[in-house]
XYZ file of C-alpha atoms in Angstrom:
664
model
C 27.011 -4.127 3.345
C 28.379 -7.474 4.461
C 27.683 -7.490 8.176
C 24.241 -8.270 9.542
C 22.255 -6.529 12.232
C 19.558 -8.407 14.154
C 16.779 -6.089 15.217
C 13.755 -6.045 17.459
C 10.801 -4.096 16.083
C 7.953 -2.766 18.182
C 5.375 -2.250 15.429
C 2.990 -0.031 17.363
C -0.499 1.154 16.516
C 0.563 4.806 16.730
C 4.371 4.710 17.026
C 7.104 2.191 16.288
C 10.643 1.664 17.540
C 13.647 -0.447 16.589
C 16.421 -1.738 18.854
C 19.419 -4.047 18.616
C 21.967 -5.553 20.979
C 25.642 -4.679 21.138
C 27.985 -6.318 23.620
C 25.055 -7.562 25.676
C 23.248 -4.230 26.023
C 20.256 -2.964 24.087
C 20.479 0.144 21.928
C 17.455 1.909 20.501
C 18.133 3.016 16.948
C 17.211 6.672 16.304
C 15.458 6.200 12.972
C 14.994 9.960 12.627
C 18.180 11.163 14.337
C 17.395 11.851 17.998
C 13.824 10.612 17.722
C 13.731 7.034 18.966
C 10.157 6.456 17.881
C 8.568 6.993 14.499
C 4.817 7.468 13.966
C 3.305 4.380 12.315
C 1.854 6.493 9.532
C 2.003 6.455 5.729
C 0.985 9.466 3.645
C 0.324 9.018 -0.063
C 1.581 11.832 -2.259
C -0.015 9.770 -5.029
C -0.808 6.115 -5.614
C 2.853 5.221 -6.143
C 4.676 7.667 -3.898
C 4.496 7.911 -0.126
C 6.248 9.325 2.907
C 6.404 7.988 6.451
C 6.571 9.024 10.073
C 6.289 12.534 11.459
C 6.022 14.229 8.076
C 3.266 11.786 7.075
C 1.398 12.411 10.333
C 1.456 16.187 9.855
C 0.364 16.051 6.235
C -2.340 13.579 7.184
C -3.935 16.191 9.441
C -4.292 18.420 6.394
C -5.246 15.736 3.880
C -6.878 12.935 5.938
C -8.151 11.173 2.840
C -4.545 10.421 1.827
C -3.140 9.099 5.116
C -3.001 5.524 6.393
C -2.558 5.200 10.148
C -3.773 2.635 12.668
C -3.327 -0.034 9.984
C -2.353 -2.369 12.817
C -5.982 -2.342 13.988
C -7.007 -3.743 10.589
C -4.581 -6.667 10.737
C -6.431 -9.969 10.415
C -9.561 -8.372 8.969
C -10.878 -8.709 5.444
C -11.745 -5.024 5.170
C -9.679 -2.584 3.164
C -9.314 1.149 3.501
C -10.236 3.070 0.384
C -8.194 6.143 -0.459
C -9.982 8.633 -2.649
C -7.527 11.460 -2.923
C -6.386 14.112 -5.340
C -2.781 13.821 -6.392
C -0.337 16.481 -5.342
C 2.082 18.127 -7.755
C 3.621 15.348 -9.888
C 7.171 14.252 -9.094
C 8.600 15.695 -12.297
C 7.372 19.170 -11.294
C 8.693 18.890 -7.725
C 12.177 18.059 -9.033
C 12.393 21.401 -10.812
C 12.192 23.386 -7.569
C 15.222 24.294 -5.455
C 14.532 25.143 -1.807
C 17.012 27.190 0.258
C 16.397 26.956 4.002
C 17.004 29.870 6.378
C 18.148 29.528 10.011
C 14.804 30.431 11.565
C 12.949 27.555 9.921
C 15.328 25.099 11.626
C 14.776 26.793 14.997
C 10.985 26.640 14.548
C 10.973 23.091 13.136
C 14.263 21.333 13.805
C 13.102 18.153 12.063
C 12.081 19.948 8.881
C 14.295 17.742 6.702
C 12.118 14.730 7.574
C 9.520 16.364 5.321
C 11.787 16.373 2.257
C 10.616 14.246 -0.658
C 12.976 12.171 -2.784
C 14.211 14.188 -5.766
C 13.791 17.650 -4.231
C 16.777 20.007 -4.313
C 17.452 21.281 -0.785
C 20.156 23.872 -0.144
C 21.417 24.742 3.350
C 23.703 27.799 3.348
C 26.874 27.258 5.351
C 25.997 30.510 7.115
C 22.896 28.773 8.520
C 25.016 26.029 10.098
C 27.298 28.672 11.617
C 24.286 30.603 12.970
C 22.883 27.440 14.519
C 26.205 26.993 16.298
C 25.800 30.465 17.780
C 22.195 29.750 18.741
C 23.417 26.776 20.802
C 24.795 29.339 23.264
C 21.370 30.931 23.763
C 19.321 29.070 26.385
C 16.101 29.961 24.517
C 17.193 28.249 21.301
C 19.973 25.881 22.432
C 17.903 22.694 22.308
C 16.362 23.396 18.880
C 19.689 24.516 17.419
C 21.480 21.402 18.651
C 18.815 19.096 17.244
C 18.744 21.024 13.949
C 22.510 20.639 13.506
C 22.208 16.901 14.116
C 19.355 16.814 11.628
C 21.481 18.503 8.960
C 24.409 16.144 9.602
C 22.076 13.179 9.279
C 20.769 14.350 5.891
C 24.047 15.345 4.206
C 23.414 12.816 1.434
C 20.095 14.517 0.602
C 21.085 18.188 0.812
C 23.707 20.591 -0.559
C 25.665 22.799 1.829
C 26.385 25.986 -0.116
C 28.887 28.786 0.550
C 27.699 32.373 0.255
C 28.974 34.900 -2.298
C 28.098 38.455 -1.266
C 29.676 39.796 -4.468
C 26.412 38.801 -6.153
C 24.545 41.443 -4.132
C 24.158 44.955 -5.601
C 26.984 46.996 -4.069
C 24.914 50.009 -3.044
C 21.588 48.322 -2.294
C 22.034 47.785 1.458
C 24.791 50.361 2.106
C 22.701 52.363 4.595
C 21.819 49.475 6.893
C 23.778 48.811 10.068
C 26.546 46.232 9.906
C 25.008 43.940 12.519
C 25.589 40.189 12.466
C 21.923 39.668 11.620
C 22.095 41.863 8.516
C 25.396 40.345 7.422
C 24.038 36.798 7.788
C 20.778 37.726 6.030
C 22.738 39.061 3.071
C 24.903 35.938 2.946
C 21.770 33.752 2.803
C 20.229 35.922 0.075
C 23.464 35.635 -1.905
C 23.108 31.845 -1.927
C 19.646 32.249 -3.471
C 21.153 34.595 -6.077
C 23.588 31.814 -7.041
C 20.639 29.760 -8.290
C 18.311 32.708 -9.098
C 15.617 31.057 -11.208
C 11.814 31.210 -10.937
C 12.096 27.630 -9.604
C 14.304 28.774 -6.682
C 12.505 29.416 -3.374
C 14.068 30.839 -0.210
C 12.223 29.384 2.795
C 12.284 31.956 5.607
C 10.091 33.428 8.312
C 12.289 36.543 8.586
C 10.359 39.682 7.543
C 13.587 41.622 6.864
C 14.795 38.987 4.426
C 11.412 39.011 2.690
C 11.552 42.805 2.388
C 15.047 42.673 0.901
C 13.992 40.007 -1.601
C 10.965 42.115 -2.579
C 13.333 45.012 -3.394
C 15.562 42.712 -5.455
C 12.489 41.366 -7.278
C 11.202 44.852 -8.122
C 14.596 45.889 -9.455
C 14.741 42.825 -11.663
C 17.825 41.467 -9.891
C 16.194 38.461 -8.225
C 14.139 35.886 -10.088
C 13.620 33.690 -7.022
C 10.779 33.956 -4.476
C 10.237 33.353 -0.764
C 8.050 30.962 1.191
C 7.344 30.650 4.913
C 7.682 27.494 6.990
C 3.993 26.599 6.860
C 3.912 26.979 3.079
C 6.973 24.741 2.795
C 5.441 22.063 5.037
C 2.357 21.955 2.818
C 4.006 22.923 -0.448
C 2.287 20.154 -2.390
C -0.771 21.691 -3.972
C -3.843 19.658 -4.830
C -4.298 18.831 -8.491
C -8.001 18.076 -8.788
C -7.671 16.991 -12.419
C -5.808 13.819 -11.499
C -7.632 11.702 -8.934
C -6.395 8.295 -7.796
C -8.297 5.602 -5.938
C -6.503 2.785 -4.147
C -7.487 0.232 -1.522
C -5.191 -1.265 1.093
C -5.640 -3.860 3.817
C -4.059 -3.573 7.234
C -1.494 -6.168 6.214
C -0.587 -4.229 3.060
C -0.088 -1.107 5.183
C 2.200 -3.098 7.483
C 4.220 -4.349 4.498
C 4.815 -0.799 3.247
C 5.760 0.463 6.693
C 8.077 -2.460 7.495
C 9.810 -1.973 4.132
C 10.567 1.568 5.217
C 11.771 0.374 8.646
C 14.113 -2.142 6.993
C 15.461 0.502 4.618
C 16.088 2.994 7.436
C 17.806 0.399 9.633
C 20.171 -0.575 6.831
C 20.896 3.069 5.972
C 21.618 3.948 9.622
C 23.683 0.860 10.464
C 25.408 0.164 7.161
C 24.517 -3.493 7.686
C 22.020 -5.878 6.186
C 18.816 -6.305 8.178
C 17.506 -9.688 7.103
C 16.314 -11.051 10.424
C 13.958 -9.419 12.894
C 11.814 -10.113 15.925
C 8.507 -8.253 15.660
C 6.313 -7.847 18.719
C 2.540 -8.291 18.687
C -0.145 -7.628 21.335
C -0.833 -10.449 23.776
C -4.452 -10.539 22.630
C -3.691 -10.788 18.918
C -5.322 -13.839 17.396
C -3.451 -16.521 15.547
C -4.698 -15.003 12.285
C -3.349 -11.584 13.203
C -0.006 -13.066 14.237
C 0.194 -14.885 10.918
C -0.476 -11.710 8.939
C 2.192 -9.751 10.830
C 4.743 -12.477 10.139
C 3.791 -12.604 6.459
C 3.983 -8.791 6.266
C 7.543 -8.893 7.595
C 8.574 -11.495 5.040
C 6.895 -9.595 2.195
C 8.676 -6.432 3.351
C 12.008 -8.128 2.536
C 13.089 -9.742 5.801
C 14.321 -13.300 5.278
C 13.427 -14.491 8.775
C 10.789 -13.198 11.164
C 10.079 -14.315 14.706
C 7.104 -12.996 16.650
C 7.041 -12.247 20.371
C 4.230 -10.955 22.517
C 4.594 -7.352 23.648
C 4.220 -7.892 27.427
C 6.765 -10.712 27.340
C 9.201 -8.436 25.503
C 8.671 -5.699 28.106
C 9.181 -8.161 30.959
C 12.327 -9.592 29.393
C 13.778 -6.113 28.894
C 13.450 -5.659 32.659
C 12.960 -9.146 33.952
C 16.364 -10.672 33.371
C 17.593 -8.391 36.139
C 14.827 -9.317 38.577
C 14.862 -11.842 41.391
C 13.090 -15.169 41.059
C 9.430 -15.974 41.650
C 7.664 -12.686 40.923
C 4.233 -11.693 39.709
C 4.839 -8.969 37.135
C 2.139 -6.658 35.817
C 2.835 -4.971 32.484
C 0.903 -1.720 32.152
C 1.280 -0.924 28.448
C -0.343 2.381 27.489
C 0.673 3.248 23.956
C -0.391 5.920 21.530
C -3.305 3.937 20.161
C -3.905 0.953 22.440
C -3.953 0.020 26.107
C -3.020 -3.452 27.392
C -2.459 -5.003 30.807
C -0.832 -8.402 31.313
C 0.104 -10.432 34.367
C 3.201 -12.592 34.008
C 4.717 -14.972 36.525
C 8.498 -15.053 36.477
C 10.461 -17.828 38.104
C 14.136 -17.242 37.431
C 14.512 -17.131 33.673
C 11.044 -18.608 33.063
C 8.108 -16.383 32.106
C 4.515 -17.592 32.183
C 1.662 -15.390 30.930
C -1.223 -15.606 33.415
C -3.781 -13.287 31.765
C -4.180 -10.144 29.681
C -6.841 -7.494 29.151
C -7.116 -4.091 27.541
C -8.745 -1.730 25.093
C -7.629 -1.640 21.455
C -9.218 1.791 21.019
C -7.713 3.665 23.962
C -4.366 5.426 23.770
C -2.355 8.595 23.991
C -4.108 10.011 20.942
C -7.274 10.162 23.024
C -5.433 12.335 25.556
C -4.417 14.703 22.754
C -8.000 14.743 21.489
C -9.267 15.801 24.925
C -6.931 18.807 24.721
C -8.108 19.554 21.180
C -11.751 19.535 22.264
C -10.961 21.648 25.318
C -9.193 24.218 23.163
C -11.965 24.262 20.558
C -14.724 24.611 23.148
C -13.238 26.733 25.942
C -10.971 29.000 23.898
C -12.237 29.164 20.328
C -16.006 28.744 20.814
C -16.637 30.458 24.158
C -14.041 33.264 23.978
C -13.784 33.970 20.263
C -16.995 32.589 18.783
C -15.154 30.312 16.353
C -16.765 26.914 15.660
C -14.372 24.073 14.907
C -16.783 21.206 15.566
C -18.495 21.394 12.181
C -17.001 22.535 8.894
C -20.240 24.049 7.605
C -20.856 26.006 10.808
C -17.287 27.332 10.787
C -17.955 29.325 7.616
C -14.447 28.484 6.388
C -13.342 26.813 3.198
C -12.436 23.142 3.437
C -8.709 23.958 3.147
C -8.920 26.623 5.883
C -10.919 24.324 8.185
C -8.427 21.467 7.734
C -5.453 23.800 8.283
C -7.051 24.964 11.550
C -7.476 21.339 12.638
C -3.861 20.566 11.821
C -2.512 23.630 13.657
C -4.639 22.860 16.731
C -3.615 19.204 16.816
C 0.122 19.996 16.489
C -0.116 22.506 19.364
C -2.098 20.133 21.615
C 0.278 17.224 20.982
C 3.186 19.481 22.000
C 1.281 20.668 25.096
C 0.637 17.066 26.168
C 4.344 16.244 25.940
C 5.472 19.450 27.675
C 3.100 18.901 30.609
C 4.984 15.704 31.417
C 7.962 17.927 32.260
C 6.336 21.240 33.285
C 3.558 22.255 35.669
C 2.010 24.542 33.054
C 2.550 25.568 29.460
C 1.044 27.552 26.625
C 1.057 27.567 22.834
C 0.135 30.262 20.361
C -1.867 28.838 17.462
C -2.551 30.495 14.115
C -6.263 30.104 13.384
C -8.481 31.171 10.514
C -11.090 33.268 12.338
C -12.957 33.981 9.095
C -12.330 33.225 5.420
C -8.913 34.556 4.415
C -8.126 36.022 7.838
C -5.847 34.422 10.437
C -5.302 35.351 14.076
C -2.853 34.170 16.740
C -4.685 32.632 19.708
C -2.922 31.470 22.867
C -3.895 28.275 24.683
C -2.642 28.115 28.282
C -3.202 25.110 30.532
C -1.768 23.732 33.775
C -0.952 20.119 34.503
C -3.863 20.103 36.964
C -6.226 21.329 34.248
C -4.936 18.639 31.880
C -5.401 15.960 34.555
C -9.048 16.993 34.915
C -9.578 16.862 31.150
C -8.253 13.302 30.841
C -9.710 11.956 34.090
C -12.215 9.620 32.419
C -9.474 8.035 30.265
C -7.316 7.415 33.301
C -10.311 5.917 35.127
C -10.987 3.593 32.215
C -7.511 2.115 32.491
C -8.023 1.761 36.237
C -11.172 -0.318 35.651
C -9.119 -2.670 33.474
C -6.729 -3.162 36.386
C -9.691 -3.941 38.660
C -11.000 -6.530 36.173
C -7.779 -8.431 35.601
C -6.861 -8.535 39.302
C -10.335 -9.757 40.336
C -10.666 -12.239 37.460
C -7.525 -14.051 38.544
C -8.400 -14.156 42.231
C -5.524 -11.852 43.146
C -5.071 -8.949 45.500
C -3.155 -5.828 44.562
C -0.449 -6.838 47.024
C 0.067 -10.068 45.041
C 1.657 -8.025 42.268
C 5.365 -7.796 43.077
C 6.534 -5.646 40.169
C 4.739 -3.133 37.946
C 6.425 -2.323 34.637
C 5.275 0.707 32.674
C 5.453 0.477 28.893
C 4.198 2.742 26.120
C 4.655 6.488 25.790
C 1.326 7.366 27.432
C 2.455 5.732 30.680
C 4.925 8.610 31.105
C 2.071 11.088 31.666
C 2.444 12.050 35.361
C -1.217 11.566 36.368
C -1.227 8.095 34.776
C 1.955 7.003 36.520
C 0.737 8.451 39.832
C -2.562 6.567 39.539
C -0.754 3.254 38.937
C 1.720 3.802 41.775
C -1.096 4.639 44.206
C -3.191 1.703 42.978
C -0.501 -0.845 43.852
C 0.995 1.077 46.762
C 4.513 0.882 45.316
C 6.528 2.751 42.699
C 6.446 1.251 39.230
C 9.612 0.414 37.321
C 10.437 3.532 35.315
C 14.207 3.834 34.926
C 13.982 2.945 31.228
C 12.098 4.647 28.433
C 8.587 3.093 28.345
C 8.187 4.156 24.707
C 11.070 1.905 23.586
C 10.982 -0.825 26.236
C 9.178 -3.381 24.062
C 11.604 -2.883 21.175
C 14.484 -3.475 23.613
C 12.959 -6.755 24.736
C 12.496 -7.804 21.104
C 16.162 -6.991 20.456
C 17.196 -9.362 23.261
C 15.218 -12.181 21.627
C 16.775 -11.357 18.233
C 20.312 -11.376 19.622
C 19.805 -14.680 21.408
C 18.282 -16.342 18.335
C 20.643 -15.229 15.557
C 23.836 -13.767 16.987
C 26.398 -16.527 17.312
C 28.574 -14.207 19.391
C 25.794 -13.120 21.731
C 27.013 -12.260 25.217
C 23.550 -12.566 26.778
C 23.985 -15.388 29.260
C 20.531 -15.401 30.836
C 18.195 -16.745 28.199
C 14.469 -16.356 28.909
C 12.239 -19.411 28.745
C 8.719 -18.445 27.698
C 5.684 -20.465 28.666
C 2.863 -19.375 26.380
C -0.734 -20.550 26.393
C -3.455 -20.686 23.785
C -5.536 -17.523 23.962
C -8.714 -19.033 22.460
C -10.403 -22.278 21.414
C -9.543 -23.948 18.094
C -11.708 -26.424 16.250
C -13.614 -27.351 13.122
C -17.048 -27.493 11.558
C -17.608 -30.323 9.101
C -21.284 -29.788 8.401
C -24.012 -27.284 9.187
C -21.284 -24.961 10.536
C -21.452 -26.640 13.954
C -18.263 -25.971 15.910
C -16.331 -28.746 17.640
C -13.335 -27.819 19.805
C -10.006 -29.613 19.332
C -7.628 -27.383 21.325
C -9.179 -25.286 24.112
C -7.908 -21.987 25.521
C -5.236 -21.954 28.246
C -3.337 -24.972 26.920
C 0.448 -24.760 27.272
C 2.397 -24.275 24.048
C 3.600 -25.982 21.988
C 0.661 -28.342 21.586
C -0.503 -30.907 19.041
C -3.893 -32.610 19.136
C -5.844 -34.758 16.716
C -9.455 -35.819 16.474
C -11.232 -38.354 14.291
C -14.306 -37.419 12.240
C -16.239 -39.226 9.520
C -17.456 -38.651 5.991
C -21.005 -37.335 5.816
C -22.250 -39.681 3.041
C -21.366 -42.715 0.926
C -19.274 -42.152 -2.221
C -18.461 -38.621 -1.170
C -16.142 -37.092 -3.802
C -15.114 -33.898 -1.975
C -14.480 -32.967 1.647
C -14.456 -29.453 3.045
C -13.356 -28.780 6.623
C -13.875 -25.290 8.035
C -11.374 -24.172 10.694
C -12.584 -21.935 13.507
C -11.184 -19.822 16.300
C -13.587 -19.250 19.247
C -13.085 -16.440 21.730
C -11.956 -17.531 25.180
C -14.890 -18.078 27.536
C -17.495 -18.412 24.777
C -19.814 -21.416 24.508
C -20.956 -20.648 20.951
C -21.339 -23.761 18.818
C -22.907 -22.537 15.603
C -21.665 -20.049 12.992
C -22.345 -17.223 12.392
C -21.628 -15.891 15.871
C -19.572 -12.848 16.885
C -17.225 -15.001 18.972
C -16.546 -17.508 16.163
C -14.074 -16.616 13.415
C -13.476 -18.748 10.366
C -9.695 -18.833 9.947
C -9.276 -21.234 7.068
C -10.627 -24.087 4.989
C -9.141 -27.442 4.042
C -10.517 -28.881 0.805
C -9.844 -32.413 -0.405
C -11.022 -33.530 -3.852
C -11.032 -36.761 -5.878
C -11.923 -39.108 -3.049
C -12.391 -42.676 -4.343
C -15.864 -44.290 -4.128
C -16.344 -45.799 -0.659
C -18.871 -46.148 2.113
C -18.815 -43.427 4.746
C -18.266 -46.101 7.374
C -15.070 -47.278 5.626
C -13.081 -44.057 6.178
C -11.814 -41.932 9.052
C -11.031 -38.196 8.783
C -8.168 -37.246 11.086
C -7.884 -33.515 11.784
C -4.655 -32.373 13.477
C -4.070 -28.957 14.989
C -0.502 -28.028 15.902
C 0.305 -24.696 17.584
C 3.933 -23.705 18.050
C 5.453 -21.668 20.883
C 5.555 -18.770 18.439
C 1.760 -19.110 18.155
C 1.578 -20.258 14.567
C -1.058 -22.815 13.653
C -0.576 -25.720 11.258
C -3.590 -27.835 10.337
C -3.660 -31.087 8.415
C -6.617 -33.218 7.381
C -5.977 -36.873 6.419
C -8.594 -39.241 5.011
C -7.654 -42.837 5.988
C -9.102 -46.295 5.661
C -9.892 -48.233 8.827
C -6.401 -49.748 8.818
C -4.812 -46.298 9.044
C -3.644 -46.181 5.438
C -3.727 -42.694 3.914
C -6.184 -42.128 1.066
C -5.807 -38.366 0.607
C -4.760 -35.318 2.610
C -4.959 -31.527 2.706
C -3.579 -28.609 4.700
C -4.505 -24.953 5.174
C -2.795 -21.588 5.356
C -4.403 -19.699 8.220
C -6.251 -16.496 7.328
C -9.545 -14.968 8.338
C -12.297 -15.616 5.823
C -16.024 -15.620 5.489
C -18.211 -18.705 5.419
């Protein structure tokens, strides 16, 4: 890998995306084949082994104690998440098993190979690939078959494509069955399993006929392998309660792990080195949070990281094509967060006016409304099944958690389908009592879904009211509305926004990947010497909060206030507190915009660092000045220096601080 690729990364609370520029246009990289977004989720198989993305999200529904998601919300905080989980089957045992996948499992779960762990032996019979080609001609299975074939092609380095050998089958065993294509293909797939034919060989199939044939072969002592259905394969790791691990991770440490995986996938997909990246962060992220994201990127293996604010990235992805002098509103409704920003564009210049939002509102809440509706209206009222309390359900913990996982998967699919269809339904397998499952169908119309999520939609509307009023604007003052984030594609959400502003929002690009595309533009401009992007955005950022110090008694004094244009550098002179002072400690604080708090502790004052200076020479307090300098770059990084000087300006001693949130 000699060439380099410069990427933009939208590190989202729920989902992430990566894009790059090629010949002046942005391309979203499908990290998991056709899927342009990847869930920002890590699942721990044990303390040293983890999986990412969709497979991690699914397993996390079954084993929530072993999953790390929403780590972005913990960025900049001192807290750590504690994982108390039982290890799954050790790696050395998993390696012994060979899985052979039947056609139907690919039709039911076309991305099944995303769930494969490193070291597992996965066999795909060539017959399966041929069958998938035939299924592409059936309108009922065409989409799944096409995606499954792409999935197989994308995992050829991880799997073995095996030819069948029907000579391994007993000659007279199936002589009385009809010679249909289905029976012929079934026998070909079984013959592949007979090639391996050990107790550690498992044929993964949902086909009852294949299972029956394998049972006959088992009873006759011909087959030593066994079968497994799709659900069993997805949760094939069994809990080993004799080997419990406990680990703790901060939000930053979660980001490091996830960004390492992003970097690895980008390099594998592109065949190029990914050493430089632009990572986007929310407009309302503090300087501490920005610093941790940048550090996480560097610790993940990137050599250079530049940060850009998410609404700016969204505006740039669209805005370079817009006319001059516009007020742009970015309505960013992601999977886990909701943000609104107003940006003024004048030609290639972008100036952030204000931002607002809710860090705990997102598309996951829409899915949860469906989950609760299903549990209450269908399970509780119609079938008398309680899924609101594990004890009341009467199920084992494993059965209760499997129900929750099955319900969530179905409701997430329903939410997505209702963006394209006026109504839909899903059949969900539910434990109705210990050891007994039943198929229950959940049908819902788009209108019914809109009613379920009405309060969430209204909450985002109130945020629009607040930001418009706070800035003395009218709705008609907003010239352009740009929708970002996957949740903004939900029809009732988009309709509400369009009606609110009395004009259609910009929606000809994928809102789920828009921010990554904007980040890619910044990356190409910064590092690509052959960039063909001629219009280069000029960003006018402002400080989002007050910055200052407390020298004694934790009393805050502001040095740089909120709403100052970046970059900015300001200094202020302070004094020693006593004669012959040997040590000096300066606490650095960040105060929330609009707050008048002057004394710590206070919920709007955050200590973001400390500068300590030792070995001061004996002198009177009146003989020395303490100059504190705050410098904030356009990228919103803070550098602080403290210099002790004599009255003639000669330096006596100095100190500086790395910015991080800390206690006092």
